[in-house]
PDB file of C-alpha atoms in Angstrom:
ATOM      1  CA  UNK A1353     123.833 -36.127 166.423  1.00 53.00           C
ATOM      2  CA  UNK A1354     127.189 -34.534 165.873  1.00 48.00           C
ATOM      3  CA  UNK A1355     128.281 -35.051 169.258  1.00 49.00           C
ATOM      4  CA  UNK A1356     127.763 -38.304 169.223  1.00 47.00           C
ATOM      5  CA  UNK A1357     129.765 -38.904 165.881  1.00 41.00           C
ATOM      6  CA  UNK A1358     132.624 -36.987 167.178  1.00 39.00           C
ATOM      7  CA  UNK A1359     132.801 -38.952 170.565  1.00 40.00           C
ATOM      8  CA  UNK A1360     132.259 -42.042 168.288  1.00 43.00           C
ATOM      9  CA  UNK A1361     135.456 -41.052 165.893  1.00 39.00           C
ATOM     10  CA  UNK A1362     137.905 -39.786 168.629  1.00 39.00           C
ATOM     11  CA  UNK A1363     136.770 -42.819 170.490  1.00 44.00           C
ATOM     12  CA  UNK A1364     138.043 -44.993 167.663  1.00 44.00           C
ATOM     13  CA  UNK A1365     140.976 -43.169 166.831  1.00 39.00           C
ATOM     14  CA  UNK A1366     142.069 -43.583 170.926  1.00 41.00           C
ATOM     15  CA  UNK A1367     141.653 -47.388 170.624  1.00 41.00           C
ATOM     16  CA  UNK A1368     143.361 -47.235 167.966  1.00 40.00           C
ATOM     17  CA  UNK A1369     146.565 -45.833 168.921  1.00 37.00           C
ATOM     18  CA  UNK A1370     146.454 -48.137 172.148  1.00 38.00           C
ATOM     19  CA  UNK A1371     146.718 -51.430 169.932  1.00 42.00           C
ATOM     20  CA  UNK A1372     149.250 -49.776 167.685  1.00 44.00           C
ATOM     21  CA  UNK A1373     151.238 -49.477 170.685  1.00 49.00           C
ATOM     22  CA  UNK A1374     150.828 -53.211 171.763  1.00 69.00           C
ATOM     23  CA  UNK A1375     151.892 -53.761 168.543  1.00 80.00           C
ATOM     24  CA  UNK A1376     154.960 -51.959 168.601  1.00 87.00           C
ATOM     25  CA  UNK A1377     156.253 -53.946 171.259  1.00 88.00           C
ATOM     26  CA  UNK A1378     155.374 -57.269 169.368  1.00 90.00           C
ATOM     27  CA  UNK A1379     157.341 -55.789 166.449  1.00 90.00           C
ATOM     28  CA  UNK A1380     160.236 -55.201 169.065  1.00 91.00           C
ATOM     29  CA  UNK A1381     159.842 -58.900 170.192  1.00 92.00           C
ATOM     30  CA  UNK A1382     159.849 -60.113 166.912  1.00 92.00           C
ATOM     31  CA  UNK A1383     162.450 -58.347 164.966  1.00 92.00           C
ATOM     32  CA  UNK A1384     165.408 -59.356 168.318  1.00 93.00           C
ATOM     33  CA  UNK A1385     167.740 -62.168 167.743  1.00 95.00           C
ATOM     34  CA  UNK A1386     167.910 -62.905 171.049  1.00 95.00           C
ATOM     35  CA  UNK A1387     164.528 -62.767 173.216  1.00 95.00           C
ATOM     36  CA  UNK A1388     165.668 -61.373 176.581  1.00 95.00           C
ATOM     37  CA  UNK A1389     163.568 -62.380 179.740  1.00 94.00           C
ATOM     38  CA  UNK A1390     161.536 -58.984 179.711  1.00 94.00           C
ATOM     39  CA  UNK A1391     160.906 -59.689 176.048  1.00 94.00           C
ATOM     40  CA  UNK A1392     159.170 -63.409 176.722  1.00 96.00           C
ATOM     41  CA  UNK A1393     157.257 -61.695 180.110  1.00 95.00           C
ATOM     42  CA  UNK A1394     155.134 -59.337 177.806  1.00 94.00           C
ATOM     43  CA  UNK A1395     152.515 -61.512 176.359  1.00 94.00           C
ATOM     44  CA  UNK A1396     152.103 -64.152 179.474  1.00 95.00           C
ATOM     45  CA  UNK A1397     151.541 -60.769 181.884  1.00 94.00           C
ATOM     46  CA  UNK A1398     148.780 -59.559 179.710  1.00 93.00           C
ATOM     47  CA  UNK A1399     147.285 -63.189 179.830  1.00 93.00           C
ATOM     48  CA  UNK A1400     147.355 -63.748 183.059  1.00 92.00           C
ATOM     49  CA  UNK A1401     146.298 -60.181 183.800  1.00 91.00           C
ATOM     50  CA  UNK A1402     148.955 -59.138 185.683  1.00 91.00           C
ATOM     51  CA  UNK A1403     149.869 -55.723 183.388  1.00 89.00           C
ATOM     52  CA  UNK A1404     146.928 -54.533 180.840  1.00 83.00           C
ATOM     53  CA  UNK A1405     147.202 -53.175 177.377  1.00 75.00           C
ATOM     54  CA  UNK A1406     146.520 -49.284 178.873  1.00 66.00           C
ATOM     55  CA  UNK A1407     149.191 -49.724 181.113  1.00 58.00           C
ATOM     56  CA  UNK A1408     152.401 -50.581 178.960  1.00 55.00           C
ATOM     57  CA  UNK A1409     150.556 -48.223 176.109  1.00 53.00           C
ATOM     58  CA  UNK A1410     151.543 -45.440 178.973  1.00 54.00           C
ATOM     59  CA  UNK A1411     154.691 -46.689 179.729  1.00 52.00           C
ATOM     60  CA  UNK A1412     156.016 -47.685 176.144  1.00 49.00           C
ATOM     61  CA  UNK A1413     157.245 -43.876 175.585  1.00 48.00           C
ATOM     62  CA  UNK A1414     159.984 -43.909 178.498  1.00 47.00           C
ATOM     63  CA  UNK A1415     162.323 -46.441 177.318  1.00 44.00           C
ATOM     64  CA  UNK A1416     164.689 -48.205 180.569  1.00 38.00           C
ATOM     65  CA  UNK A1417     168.337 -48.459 181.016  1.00 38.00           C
ATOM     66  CA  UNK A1418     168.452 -51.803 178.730  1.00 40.00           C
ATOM     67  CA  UNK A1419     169.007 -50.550 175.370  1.00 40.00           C
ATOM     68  CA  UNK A1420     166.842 -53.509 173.877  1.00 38.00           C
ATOM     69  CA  UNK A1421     163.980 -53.479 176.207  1.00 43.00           C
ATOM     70  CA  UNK A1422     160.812 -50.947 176.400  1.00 79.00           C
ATOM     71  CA  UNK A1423     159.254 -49.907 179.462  1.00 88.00           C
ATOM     72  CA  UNK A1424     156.208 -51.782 178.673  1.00 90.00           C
ATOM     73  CA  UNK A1425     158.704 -55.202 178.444  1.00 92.00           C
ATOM     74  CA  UNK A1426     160.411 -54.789 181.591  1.00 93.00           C
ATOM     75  CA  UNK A1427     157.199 -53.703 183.713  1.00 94.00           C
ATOM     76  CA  UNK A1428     155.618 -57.121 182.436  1.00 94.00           C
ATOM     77  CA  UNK A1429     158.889 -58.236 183.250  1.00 95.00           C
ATOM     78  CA  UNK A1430     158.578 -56.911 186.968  1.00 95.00           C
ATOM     79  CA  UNK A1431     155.460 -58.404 187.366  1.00 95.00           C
ATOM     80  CA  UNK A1432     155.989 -61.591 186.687  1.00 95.00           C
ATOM     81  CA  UNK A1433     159.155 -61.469 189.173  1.00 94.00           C
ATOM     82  CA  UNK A1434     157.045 -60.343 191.457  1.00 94.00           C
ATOM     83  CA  UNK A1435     155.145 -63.505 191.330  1.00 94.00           C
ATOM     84  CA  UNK A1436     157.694 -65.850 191.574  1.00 92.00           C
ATOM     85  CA  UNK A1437     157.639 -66.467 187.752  1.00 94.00           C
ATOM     86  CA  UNK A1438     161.738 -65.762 187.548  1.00 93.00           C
ATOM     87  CA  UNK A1439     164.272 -66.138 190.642  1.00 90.00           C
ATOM     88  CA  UNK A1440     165.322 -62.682 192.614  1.00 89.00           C
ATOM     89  CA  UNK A1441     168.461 -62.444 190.776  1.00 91.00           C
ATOM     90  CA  UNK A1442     167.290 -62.497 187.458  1.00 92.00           C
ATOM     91  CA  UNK A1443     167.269 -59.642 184.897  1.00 94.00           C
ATOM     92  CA  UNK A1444     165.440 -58.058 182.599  1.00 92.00           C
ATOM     93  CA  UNK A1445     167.858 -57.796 179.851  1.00 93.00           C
ATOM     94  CA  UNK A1446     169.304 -61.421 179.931  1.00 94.00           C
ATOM     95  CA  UNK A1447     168.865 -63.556 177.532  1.00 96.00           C
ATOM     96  CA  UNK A1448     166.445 -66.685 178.084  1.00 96.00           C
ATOM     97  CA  UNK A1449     166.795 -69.946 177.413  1.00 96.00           C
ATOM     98  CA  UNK A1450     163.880 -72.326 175.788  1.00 97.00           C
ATOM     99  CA  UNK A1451     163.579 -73.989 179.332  1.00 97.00           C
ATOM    100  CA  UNK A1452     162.915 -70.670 181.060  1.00 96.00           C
ATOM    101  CA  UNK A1453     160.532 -70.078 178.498  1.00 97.00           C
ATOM    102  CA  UNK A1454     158.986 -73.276 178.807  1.00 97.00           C
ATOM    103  CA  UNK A1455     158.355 -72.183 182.656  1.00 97.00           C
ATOM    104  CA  UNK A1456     157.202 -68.710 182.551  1.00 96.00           C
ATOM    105  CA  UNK A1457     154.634 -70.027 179.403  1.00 97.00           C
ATOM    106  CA  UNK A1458     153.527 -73.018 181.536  1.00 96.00           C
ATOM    107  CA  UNK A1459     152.514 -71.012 184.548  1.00 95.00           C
ATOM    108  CA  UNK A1460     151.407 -68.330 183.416  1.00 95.00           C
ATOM    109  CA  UNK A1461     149.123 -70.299 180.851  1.00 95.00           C
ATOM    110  CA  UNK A1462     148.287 -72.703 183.980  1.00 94.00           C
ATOM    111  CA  UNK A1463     149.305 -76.081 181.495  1.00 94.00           C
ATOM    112  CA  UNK A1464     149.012 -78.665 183.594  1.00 92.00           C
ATOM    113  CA  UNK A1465     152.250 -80.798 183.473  1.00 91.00           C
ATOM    114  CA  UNK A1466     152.828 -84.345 184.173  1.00 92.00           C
ATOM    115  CA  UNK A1467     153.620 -85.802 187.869  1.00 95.00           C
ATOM    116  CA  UNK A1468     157.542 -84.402 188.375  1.00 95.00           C
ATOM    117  CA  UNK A1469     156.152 -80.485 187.194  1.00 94.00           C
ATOM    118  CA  UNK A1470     153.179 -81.063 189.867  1.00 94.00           C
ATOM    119  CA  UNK A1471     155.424 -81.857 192.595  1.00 95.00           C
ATOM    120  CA  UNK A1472     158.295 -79.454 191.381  1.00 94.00           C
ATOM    121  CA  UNK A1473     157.217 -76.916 189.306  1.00 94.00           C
ATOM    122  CA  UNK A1474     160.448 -75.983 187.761  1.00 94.00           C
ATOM    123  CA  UNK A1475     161.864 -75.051 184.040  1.00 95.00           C
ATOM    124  CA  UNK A1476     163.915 -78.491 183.989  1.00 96.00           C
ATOM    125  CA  UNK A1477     160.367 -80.123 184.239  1.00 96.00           C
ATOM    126  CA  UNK A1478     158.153 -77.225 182.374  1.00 96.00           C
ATOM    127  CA  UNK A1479     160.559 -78.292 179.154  1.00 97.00           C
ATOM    128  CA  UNK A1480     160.389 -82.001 179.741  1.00 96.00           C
ATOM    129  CA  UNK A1481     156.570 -81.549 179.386  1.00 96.00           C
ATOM    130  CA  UNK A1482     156.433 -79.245 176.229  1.00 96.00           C
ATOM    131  CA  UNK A1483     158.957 -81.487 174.566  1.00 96.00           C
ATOM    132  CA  UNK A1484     156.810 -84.759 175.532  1.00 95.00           C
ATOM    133  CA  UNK A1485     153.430 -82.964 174.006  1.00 93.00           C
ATOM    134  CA  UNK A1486     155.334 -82.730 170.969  1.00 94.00           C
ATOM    135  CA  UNK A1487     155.321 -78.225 171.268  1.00 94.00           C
ATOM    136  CA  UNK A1488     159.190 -78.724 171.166  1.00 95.00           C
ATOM    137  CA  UNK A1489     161.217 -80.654 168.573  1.00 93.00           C
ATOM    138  CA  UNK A1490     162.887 -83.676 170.086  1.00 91.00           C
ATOM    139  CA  UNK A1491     166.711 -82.598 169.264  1.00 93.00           C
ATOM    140  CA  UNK A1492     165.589 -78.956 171.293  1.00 94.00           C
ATOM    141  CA  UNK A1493     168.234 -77.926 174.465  1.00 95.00           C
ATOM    142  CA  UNK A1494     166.943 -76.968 177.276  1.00 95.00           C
ATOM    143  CA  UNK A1495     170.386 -74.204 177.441  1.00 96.00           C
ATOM    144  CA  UNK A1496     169.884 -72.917 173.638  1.00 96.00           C
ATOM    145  CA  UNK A1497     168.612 -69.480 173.512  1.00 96.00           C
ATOM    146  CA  UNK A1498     165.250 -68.959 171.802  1.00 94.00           C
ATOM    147  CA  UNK A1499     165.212 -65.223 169.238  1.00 95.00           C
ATOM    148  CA  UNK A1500     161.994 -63.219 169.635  1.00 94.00           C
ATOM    149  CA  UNK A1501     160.057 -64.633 166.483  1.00 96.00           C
ATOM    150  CA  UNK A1502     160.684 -68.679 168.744  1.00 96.00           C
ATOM    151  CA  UNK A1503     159.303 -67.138 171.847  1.00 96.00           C
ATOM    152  CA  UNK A1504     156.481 -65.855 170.210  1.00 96.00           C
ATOM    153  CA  UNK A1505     155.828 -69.120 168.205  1.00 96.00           C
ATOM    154  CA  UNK A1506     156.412 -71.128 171.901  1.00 96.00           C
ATOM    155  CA  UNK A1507     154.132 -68.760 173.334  1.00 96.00           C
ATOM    156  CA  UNK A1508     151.199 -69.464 170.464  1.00 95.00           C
ATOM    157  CA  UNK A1509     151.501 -73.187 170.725  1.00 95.00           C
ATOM    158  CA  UNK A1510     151.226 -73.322 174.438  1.00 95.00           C
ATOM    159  CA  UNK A1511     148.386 -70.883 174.207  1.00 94.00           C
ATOM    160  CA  UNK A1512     146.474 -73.534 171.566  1.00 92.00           C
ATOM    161  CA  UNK A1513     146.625 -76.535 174.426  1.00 88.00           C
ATOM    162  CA  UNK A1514     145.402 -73.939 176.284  1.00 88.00           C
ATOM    163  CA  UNK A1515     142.506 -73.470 173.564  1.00 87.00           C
ATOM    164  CA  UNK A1516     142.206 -77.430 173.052  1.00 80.00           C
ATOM    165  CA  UNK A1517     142.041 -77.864 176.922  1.00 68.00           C
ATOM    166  CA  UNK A1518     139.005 -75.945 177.333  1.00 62.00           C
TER     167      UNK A1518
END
């Protein structure tokens, strides 16, 4: 019986450090006034299963060369690049604009966009959509860059026509 209360407590005192460190990188996200594209890459890799919670809880300690940007950002970053989410000469600690948001959320999400996106899947085209399913404001520029607290927001309302899809 005590055995299995221990295992029980340290069990839930593990899983709970792991979300604080998911967290932590949220908080990072939110609090930057410009979201960089290793910033935006974080939450779409975990969706679309490409990095997992354990992994950038291990990796969150080392911090990288970028002086805004955990580990756990820039892997998720690396990822995605990997997948042809963000061209080869892209980097981690540049900052993004709402269209190449608009892209990386649309893919990774799997939105389905309108005839020019399903022949050329493209940010031009992944903004053209958001903005005509009303997720982006009308007077929105494709060029402006988007601060950590927008990305996130951009990120939630793509995830709820995700939600309303299904």
């Amino acid at each position: 019986m005590k055995k299995t209360l221990l295992c029980s407590v340290l069990l839930l005192l593990g899983a709970s450090f792991a979300f604080s460190q998911s967290s932590e990188v949220i908080s990072e996200i939110i609090d930057s006034e410009k979201a960089t594209c290793a910033q935006i890459s974080y939450l779409p890799a975990l969706y679309a299963n490409l990095i997992t919670e354990s992994d950038s809880a291990k990796s969150l300690g080392a911090m990288s060369a970028s002086k805004d940007s955990s580990a756990a950002t820039v892997e998720a970053f690396e990822a995605l690049k990997s997948n042809n989410f963000f061209n080869s000469d892209t980097e981690a600690n540049k900052e993004v604009t709402v269209a190449q948001a608009s892209f990386v959320y649309m893919k990774a999400l799997g939105i389905k966009g309108g005839l020019f996106y399903t022949l050329f899947p493209s940010a031009r085209y992944a903004f053209k959509e958001l903005k005509a399913k009303g997720i982006l404001p009308l007077e929105t520029d494709p060029a402006m860059k988007l601060s950590g607290r927008e990305s996130i927001d951009l990120f939630t309302s793509c995830l709820e026509i995700v939600e309303g899809a299904e």
